[in-house]
Every structure is written in structure tokens, then in C-alpha cells.
Coordinates of N, CA and C in Angstrom, one line a residue:
M1 N 317.9 -53.1 244.0 CA 317.3 -51.7 243.1 C 315.7 -51.6 243.5
D2 N 316.0 -50.3 243.6 CA 314.9 -49.8 244.8 C 313.5 -49.1 242.9
K3 N 313.1 -49.1 243.3 CA 311.1 -49.5 242.0 C 311.0 -48.0 242.5
Y4 N 310.3 -47.0 241.2 CA 310.0 -46.1 241.2 C 308.9 -45.5 240.8
P5 N 307.7 -45.5 241.4 CA 306.5 -45.2 241.2 C 306.2 -44.6 240.2
M6 N 305.2 -44.1 239.0 CA 305.2 -43.5 238.2 C 303.9 -43.8 238.4
T7 N 303.0 -42.9 237.2 CA 301.3 -42.6 236.7 C 301.6 -43.7 235.5
P8 N 300.6 -44.2 235.0 CA 301.2 -44.7 233.6 C 301.7 -43.3 232.4
E9 N 300.2 -41.8 233.4 CA 300.9 -40.9 232.1 C 302.1 -40.7 232.2
G10 N 302.4 -40.4 233.4 CA 304.0 -40.7 234.0 C 305.0 -41.2 233.0
H11 N 304.9 -42.4 232.9 CA 305.8 -42.8 232.2 C 305.9 -43.1 230.7
K12 N 304.1 -42.8 230.6 CA 304.3 -42.7 229.3 C 305.3 -41.4 227.7
R13 N 305.3 -40.6 229.2 CA 306.1 -38.6 228.6 C 307.4 -39.6 228.4
L14 N 308.0 -40.1 229.8 CA 308.6 -40.6 230.2 C 309.5 -41.1 228.7
E15 N 308.3 -42.4 228.1 CA 308.8 -42.7 226.6 C 309.0 -41.9 225.2
T16 N 308.1 -41.0 225.9 CA 307.9 -41.1 224.9 C 309.2 -38.8 224.5
E17 N 309.7 -38.9 225.7 CA 310.5 -38.0 225.6 C 312.2 -39.0 225.7
L18 N 312.1 -40.2 225.4 CA 313.3 -40.9 225.6 C 312.9 -41.6 224.1
K19 N 312.1 -41.9 223.3 CA 312.1 -41.3 221.5 C 312.2 -40.6 221.0
R20 N 312.2 -39.5 221.7 CA 312.3 -38.3 221.1 C 313.4 -38.6 220.7
L21 N 314.4 -38.4 221.7 CA 315.5 -37.6 222.2 C 316.6 -38.9 221.1
K22 N 316.4 -40.3 221.3 CA 316.2 -41.3 219.6 C 317.2 -41.2 218.9
E23 N 315.7 -41.0 218.0 CA 314.4 -40.5 216.9 C 315.0 -39.8 216.1
I24 N 314.8 -38.5 217.6 CA 315.4 -36.9 215.8 C 316.5 -35.8 217.1
D25 N 316.4 -35.6 218.6 CA 317.4 -35.2 218.2 C 318.7 -35.6 218.6
R26 N 319.4 -37.1 218.5 CA 320.4 -37.3 218.9 C 321.1 -37.3 217.3
P27 N 320.2 -38.4 215.7 CA 319.9 -37.5 215.1 C 320.7 -36.3 215.1
E28 N 319.5 -35.9 214.8 CA 320.0 -33.7 214.1 C 321.6 -33.3 215.2
N29 N 321.9 -34.2 216.4 CA 322.9 -33.5 216.7 C 324.3 -34.6 216.0
V30 N 324.7 -35.0 215.4 CA 325.4 -36.2 214.9 C 325.6 -34.7 213.7
K31 N 324.4 -34.7 212.7 CA 324.6 -34.4 212.1 C 325.3 -32.6 212.1
A32 N 324.9 -32.1 213.3 CA 325.1 -30.6 213.8 C 327.4 -31.1 213.8
I33 N 327.4 -31.8 214.7 CA 328.5 -32.6 215.0 C 329.7 -32.3 213.5
E34 N 328.8 -33.6 212.8 CA 330.0 -33.1 211.5 C 329.5 -31.8 210.6
D35 N 328.9 -30.9 210.1 CA 329.1 -29.8 209.9 C 329.4 -29.2 210.5
A36 N 329.9 -29.2 212.3 CA 330.5 -28.4 212.4 C 332.3 -28.6 212.1
R37 N 332.8 -30.2 212.4 CA 334.3 -30.4 211.7 C 334.0 -30.2 210.3
A38 N 333.3 -29.6 210.0 CA 333.9 -29.2 207.7 C 334.3 -27.4 207.6
H39 N 334.2 -27.6 209.2 CA 335.2 -25.8 209.0 C 336.6 -25.9 209.3
G40 N 336.7 -26.6 209.3 CA 338.3 -27.2 210.0 C 338.9 -27.5 211.7
D41 N 339.6 -25.9 212.3 CA 340.0 -26.2 213.2 C 339.4 -26.6 213.9
L42 N 339.7 -27.5 214.6 CA 338.2 -27.9 215.4 C 338.9 -27.3 217.5
S43 N 339.4 -26.9 217.8 CA 340.6 -25.9 218.8 C 340.0 -25.2 218.9
E44 N 339.0 -24.9 218.1 CA 338.5 -23.1 217.5 C 337.6 -22.6 217.6
N45 N 336.6 -23.7 217.7 CA 335.8 -24.4 216.3 C 334.2 -24.0 218.1
A46 N 333.5 -23.4 218.1 CA 332.8 -22.9 219.0 C 331.5 -24.1 218.3
E47 N 330.4 -23.9 217.2 CA 330.0 -24.8 217.4 C 330.0 -26.2 217.5
Y48 N 331.5 -26.9 217.6 CA 332.0 -27.7 217.6 C 331.5 -28.3 219.1
K49 N 332.1 -27.6 219.1 CA 332.5 -27.6 221.3 C 330.9 -27.6 221.6
F50 N 330.7 -26.1 221.0 CA 328.8 -26.9 221.7 C 328.2 -27.7 221.6
A51 N 328.2 -29.1 220.2 CA 327.5 -30.0 219.6 C 327.9 -31.1 220.4
K52 N 329.1 -30.9 220.6 CA 329.5 -32.4 221.3 C 329.4 -32.5 223.3
E53 N 328.9 -30.4 223.5 CA 329.0 -30.6 225.0 C 326.3 -31.4 224.7
Q54 N 326.6 -31.1 223.7 CA 324.4 -30.2 223.7 C 325.0 -33.0 223.4
Q55 N 326.1 -33.0 222.7 CA 325.9 -34.7 222.4 C 325.7 -35.1 224.0
S56 N 326.7 -35.1 224.1 CA 326.5 -35.9 226.1 C 325.1 -35.2 227.0
I57 N 325.0 -34.5 226.6 CA 323.6 -33.8 228.0 C 322.7 -34.9 227.4
I58 N 322.6 -35.3 225.9 CA 321.5 -35.5 225.0 C 321.8 -37.4 225.7
A59 N 323.1 -37.8 225.8 CA 323.4 -38.8 226.8 C 323.2 -39.2 227.6
G60 N 323.4 -38.4 227.5 CA 322.6 -38.5 229.7 C 322.1 -38.9 229.4
R61 N 320.8 -38.0 229.5 CA 319.3 -38.2 229.1 C 318.5 -38.8 229.5
I62 N 319.3 -39.9 228.4 CA 319.0 -41.0 227.6 C 319.0 -41.8 228.1
E63 N 320.5 -42.0 228.9 CA 320.6 -42.8 230.3 C 320.0 -42.7 231.4
Y64 N 319.2 -42.0 232.1 CA 318.9 -41.5 233.0 C 317.0 -41.7 232.5
L65 N 316.9 -42.0 231.5 CA 315.3 -42.3 231.1 C 315.2 -44.0 231.0
E66 N 316.5 -44.1 230.4 CA 316.2 -45.9 230.5 C 316.4 -46.6 231.7
D67 N 316.3 -45.3 232.4 CA 317.0 -46.3 234.1 C 315.5 -46.1 233.9
R68 N 314.6 -44.7 234.7 CA 314.2 -44.6 235.0 C 312.9 -46.4 234.6
I69 N 312.9 -46.1 233.6 CA 311.8 -46.9 232.6 C 312.2 -48.0 233.1
S70 N 313.4 -49.2 233.1 CA 313.5 -49.4 233.6 C 312.9 -50.1 235.2
R71 N 313.1 -49.3 235.6 CA 312.1 -49.5 237.1 C 311.4 -49.0 237.4
A72 N 310.8 -48.7 236.7 CA 309.6 -47.9 236.8 C 308.0 -48.5 237.5
E73 N 308.0 -48.6 238.0 CA 306.4 -49.4 239.7 C 305.0 -48.4 238.5
V74 N 304.4 -48.7 237.7 CA 303.8 -47.5 237.6 C 302.2 -48.6 238.1
I75 N 302.0 -47.7 238.9 CA 300.5 -47.1 239.3 C 299.1 -46.6 238.8
D76 N 298.2 -47.9 238.2 CA 297.3 -47.6 237.6 C 296.2 -46.2 239.5
K77 N 295.5 -45.6 239.1 CA 295.3 -45.0 240.7 C 293.5 -45.6 240.2
S78 N 293.3 -45.7 238.5 CA 291.4 -46.1 238.6 C 291.9 -46.9 239.3
R79 N 292.8 -48.6 240.1 CA 292.4 -49.9 241.0 C 292.3 -49.7 242.2
L80 N 293.0 -48.4 242.5 CA 292.7 -47.6 244.3 C 292.0 -47.8 244.5
V81 N 291.2 -47.7 245.5 CA 290.4 -47.5 246.6 C 290.8 -47.5 248.1
G82 N 289.2 -46.4 248.6 CA 289.5 -46.8 250.1 C 289.8 -44.9 250.4
D83 N 289.9 -44.8 251.4 CA 290.2 -43.0 252.3 C 291.3 -42.8 252.1
R84 N 292.1 -44.0 253.2 CA 293.8 -43.3 253.4 C 294.4 -42.8 251.4
V85 N 295.2 -41.8 252.4 CA 296.1 -41.9 251.0 C 297.3 -42.0 250.8
V86 N 297.3 -42.4 250.1 CA 298.4 -43.3 248.7 C 299.1 -42.4 247.8
F87 N 300.3 -43.1 247.0 CA 300.3 -43.0 246.2 C 299.7 -42.7 244.8
G88 N 299.2 -41.0 243.2 CA 297.7 -41.6 243.4 C 296.7 -40.8 243.9
A89 N 296.7 -40.6 245.0 CA 295.6 -40.0 246.1 C 296.0 -38.3 245.4
T90 N 294.5 -37.6 245.1 CA 294.1 -36.3 245.3 C 293.9 -35.8 246.4
V91 N 293.8 -35.0 246.5 CA 293.9 -34.6 248.2 C 293.9 -33.2 249.3
V92 N 292.6 -33.0 249.0 CA 292.5 -31.8 249.2 C 292.9 -31.5 251.0
L93 N 293.6 -30.1 251.2 CA 294.6 -30.2 252.2 C 293.5 -28.2 252.9
E94 N 292.9 -28.0 253.7 CA 293.0 -26.7 254.9 C 294.9 -26.9 255.7
N95 N 294.8 -25.9 255.3 CA 295.5 -24.8 255.8 C 295.6 -23.9 257.4
L96 N 295.7 -25.2 258.7 CA 294.7 -24.4 259.5 C 295.2 -22.7 261.0
A97 N 295.6 -22.6 260.0 CA 296.4 -21.8 260.4 C 295.9 -20.3 259.9
T98 N 295.6 -20.4 257.6 CA 294.7 -19.6 257.0 C 293.7 -19.8 256.9
G99 N 293.5 -21.2 256.3 CA 292.1 -20.7 256.4 C 292.4 -21.2 254.3
E100 N 293.3 -21.2 254.5 CA 293.5 -22.0 252.3 C 294.2 -23.6 252.0
I101 N 293.2 -22.9 251.2 CA 292.8 -24.4 250.7 C 293.4 -25.3 249.3
V102 N 294.3 -26.3 249.7 CA 294.8 -26.7 249.1 C 295.0 -27.8 247.9
T103 N 294.7 -28.5 246.6 CA 294.6 -29.3 246.4 C 296.3 -29.6 245.4
Y104 N 296.1 -31.3 246.0 CA 298.0 -32.1 245.4 C 296.7 -32.7 245.2
R105 N 298.2 -33.6 244.0 CA 298.1 -35.0 243.3 C 299.7 -35.2 243.3
I106 N 299.4 -36.9 244.6 CA 300.8 -36.8 244.3 C 301.6 -38.3 243.6
V107 N 302.1 -38.4 243.0 CA 302.7 -38.5 241.6 C 304.1 -38.9 241.5
G108 N 305.2 -39.2 240.4 CA 306.2 -40.2 240.6 C 307.4 -38.7 240.8
E109 N 308.4 -38.6 241.3 CA 309.6 -37.5 241.4 C 309.8 -37.1 239.5
D110 N 309.2 -37.6 239.0 CA 309.6 -37.5 236.8 C 307.5 -36.6 237.2
E111 N 307.7 -36.2 237.8 CA 306.2 -36.0 236.9 C 305.4 -35.1 237.8
A112 N 306.2 -34.9 239.4 CA 305.9 -33.3 239.8 C 306.0 -31.5 239.9
N113 N 305.3 -31.3 239.1 CA 305.1 -30.3 239.1 C 303.5 -29.9 240.2
I114 N 304.4 -28.6 240.9 CA 303.5 -27.8 242.1 C 302.4 -26.8 240.9
D115 N 302.7 -26.0 240.3 CA 302.3 -25.4 239.5 C 300.5 -26.4 238.3
Q116 N 301.5 -26.7 238.6 CA 300.1 -28.0 238.1 C 299.4 -28.8 239.7
G117 N 299.3 -28.5 240.0 CA 299.3 -29.4 241.7 C 298.8 -30.6 241.7
T118 N 300.8 -31.0 242.1 CA 300.8 -33.0 241.5 C 302.7 -32.1 242.3
I119 N 302.7 -33.3 243.4 CA 303.6 -33.0 244.0 C 304.4 -35.1 244.3
S120 N 305.8 -34.8 244.1 CA 306.6 -35.7 244.5 C 305.5 -36.7 245.8
V121 N 305.7 -37.6 245.7 CA 305.9 -39.2 246.2 C 307.1 -38.7 248.2
T122 N 308.3 -38.4 246.8 CA 308.6 -38.0 248.0 C 308.9 -36.5 248.5
S123 N 308.0 -35.2 248.9 CA 308.3 -34.4 248.7 C 308.0 -34.1 251.2
P124 N 308.4 -33.6 251.1 CA 307.8 -33.5 252.4 C 306.8 -33.4 252.8
I125 N 306.0 -32.9 251.9 CA 304.2 -32.6 252.7 C 303.9 -34.1 251.6
A126 N 303.9 -34.8 250.5 CA 303.6 -36.2 250.4 C 303.9 -36.6 252.0
R127 N 304.8 -37.2 252.3 CA 305.0 -38.3 253.3 C 304.9 -38.0 254.7
G128 N 304.6 -36.8 254.8 CA 303.3 -36.3 255.7 C 302.6 -36.1 256.1
L129 N 301.6 -37.2 254.2 CA 299.5 -36.8 254.1 C 300.4 -38.6 254.1
I130 N 300.7 -39.4 253.2 CA 300.3 -40.6 253.4 C 300.2 -41.5 254.5
R131 N 299.1 -42.1 253.7 CA 298.3 -43.1 254.9 C 297.2 -41.6 256.3
R132 N 296.9 -41.2 255.8 CA 296.6 -40.4 256.8 C 295.2 -40.4 256.2
E133 N 293.3 -40.1 256.5 CA 292.0 -39.8 256.1 C 291.6 -38.7 255.8
A134 N 290.6 -38.1 255.7 CA 290.0 -37.6 255.3 C 290.0 -37.7 257.1
G135 N 289.6 -36.2 257.4 CA 289.6 -35.3 258.7 C 291.2 -35.2 259.8
D136 N 291.6 -36.0 259.2 CA 293.0 -36.2 259.9 C 293.5 -34.8 259.4
Q137 N 294.3 -34.5 261.0 CA 295.2 -33.1 260.9 C 296.7 -33.8 261.1
V138 N 297.7 -33.2 260.7 CA 298.9 -32.8 260.5 C 299.3 -31.6 260.7
T139 N 300.9 -31.9 261.0 CA 301.9 -31.2 260.7 C 302.9 -31.5 259.9
I140 N 303.1 -30.7 258.9 CA 304.4 -31.6 258.2 C 305.3 -30.6 258.7
Q141 N 306.5 -30.8 258.5 CA 308.2 -30.0 257.9 C 308.0 -29.3 256.9
T142 N 308.3 -28.4 256.3 CA 308.4 -27.6 254.8 C 309.4 -26.9 255.1
P143 N 310.2 -26.9 253.7 CA 311.3 -25.3 254.4 C 310.9 -24.4 255.3
S144 N 309.8 -23.8 254.5 CA 309.3 -22.3 255.4 C 308.5 -22.5 256.7
G145 N 309.4 -23.8 257.1 CA 308.3 -24.5 258.3 C 307.5 -25.2 259.1
P146 N 306.9 -25.4 260.4 CA 306.2 -26.6 260.8 C 304.8 -25.8 260.2
K147 N 303.7 -26.8 259.2 CA 302.5 -26.4 258.5 C 301.4 -26.7 260.0
R148 N 300.6 -27.2 260.2 CA 298.9 -27.1 260.7 C 298.4 -27.7 259.3
Y149 N 298.1 -29.0 259.3 CA 296.9 -29.2 257.9 C 295.4 -29.7 258.3
E150 N 293.9 -30.3 258.1 CA 293.4 -31.3 257.6 C 293.7 -31.9 256.3
V151 N 293.2 -32.6 256.5 CA 293.5 -33.0 255.8 C 291.2 -33.0 254.9
S152 N 290.6 -32.3 254.4 CA 289.5 -32.8 253.7 C 288.8 -33.6 253.0
D153 N 289.8 -33.9 252.3 CA 289.3 -34.5 250.9 C 290.2 -36.2 250.6
V154 N 290.2 -36.8 249.9 CA 290.7 -37.7 249.6 C 290.2 -38.7 247.9
T155 N 290.5 -38.7 247.4 CA 290.0 -39.4 245.9 C 290.8 -39.6 245.1
F156 N 290.1 -40.4 244.2 CA 291.6 -41.4 243.4 C 291.1 -40.5 242.0

């Protein structure tokens, strides 16, 4: 059984979403199904079909979240020290071809959001950075081709 690394914040977000799905969304969906049934013939009832589809989506998401939460390996970055890139690290990179500076925080799969500067530990960039130190140069295979970076800084 695989563990899923995640930050305490990411774990809390998943728990909050699961609670909302169980306590708000699912009961509202049950009510919508009941209301749609009251309209009569179910074979041509678009509201009923939509509510049943929503029920399936909610059930699937609940199952997914329960699985992720049960297999979560919560890693508190405040306990991490050192100079190497590991899960939870914030890494400053310089693109050696363009001079562009980017900063990424390495987080769990469910937490990644490139717009917020977080990347999944399973992403090509994160995999290429793990165990590197400030000053190291690395070539990373990206969807747009290989890119060379220098690790400028690693913080937690």
C-alpha cells in the first residue's frame, strides 16, 4: 500500500473537502434526487438524470479523498533541515539558457498548483531536483524539451 506524501496544509484541505462533501453536498444531492422524483416520469426527467450523475461524482470524490487521507504521509516541513532538496523544500532555480529565476515549493500530488508556485513531488522538475543542493546544475526533461537549471537556494 503506497503512502502519499503531503504537507499538513494539504492534508487539512483534503479533510475539509471530505467533510463538506459528506455533510453538505451529499445531503443536498439526496434532496435534489427526491425533488426530481416528485416530478413524475423518470425516463425523460433531466433534473433526475443530472442529480444522479452528481451523486456518482460526489461518491467517487468521497472515495478518492478517503483513500488519500487514509494513506497520507504528512510531512511537516518545520522538522526538515539541511541543504538538499527534499519534499517540502522551496527551491530557487535559475534557467541557465534564459537567466529566468523561478521558485517552486515541492508538495504532494493533490496540492500542486503551478500558479501558486507549488509543484508535485512526482513532476519531472521535482524528480530532477530531489537530493540536489544549492550550486548544483541539473538538466531536466520537460514536456517542451530538456532544460538546464542551477539550484540557487534551498529553504524549508
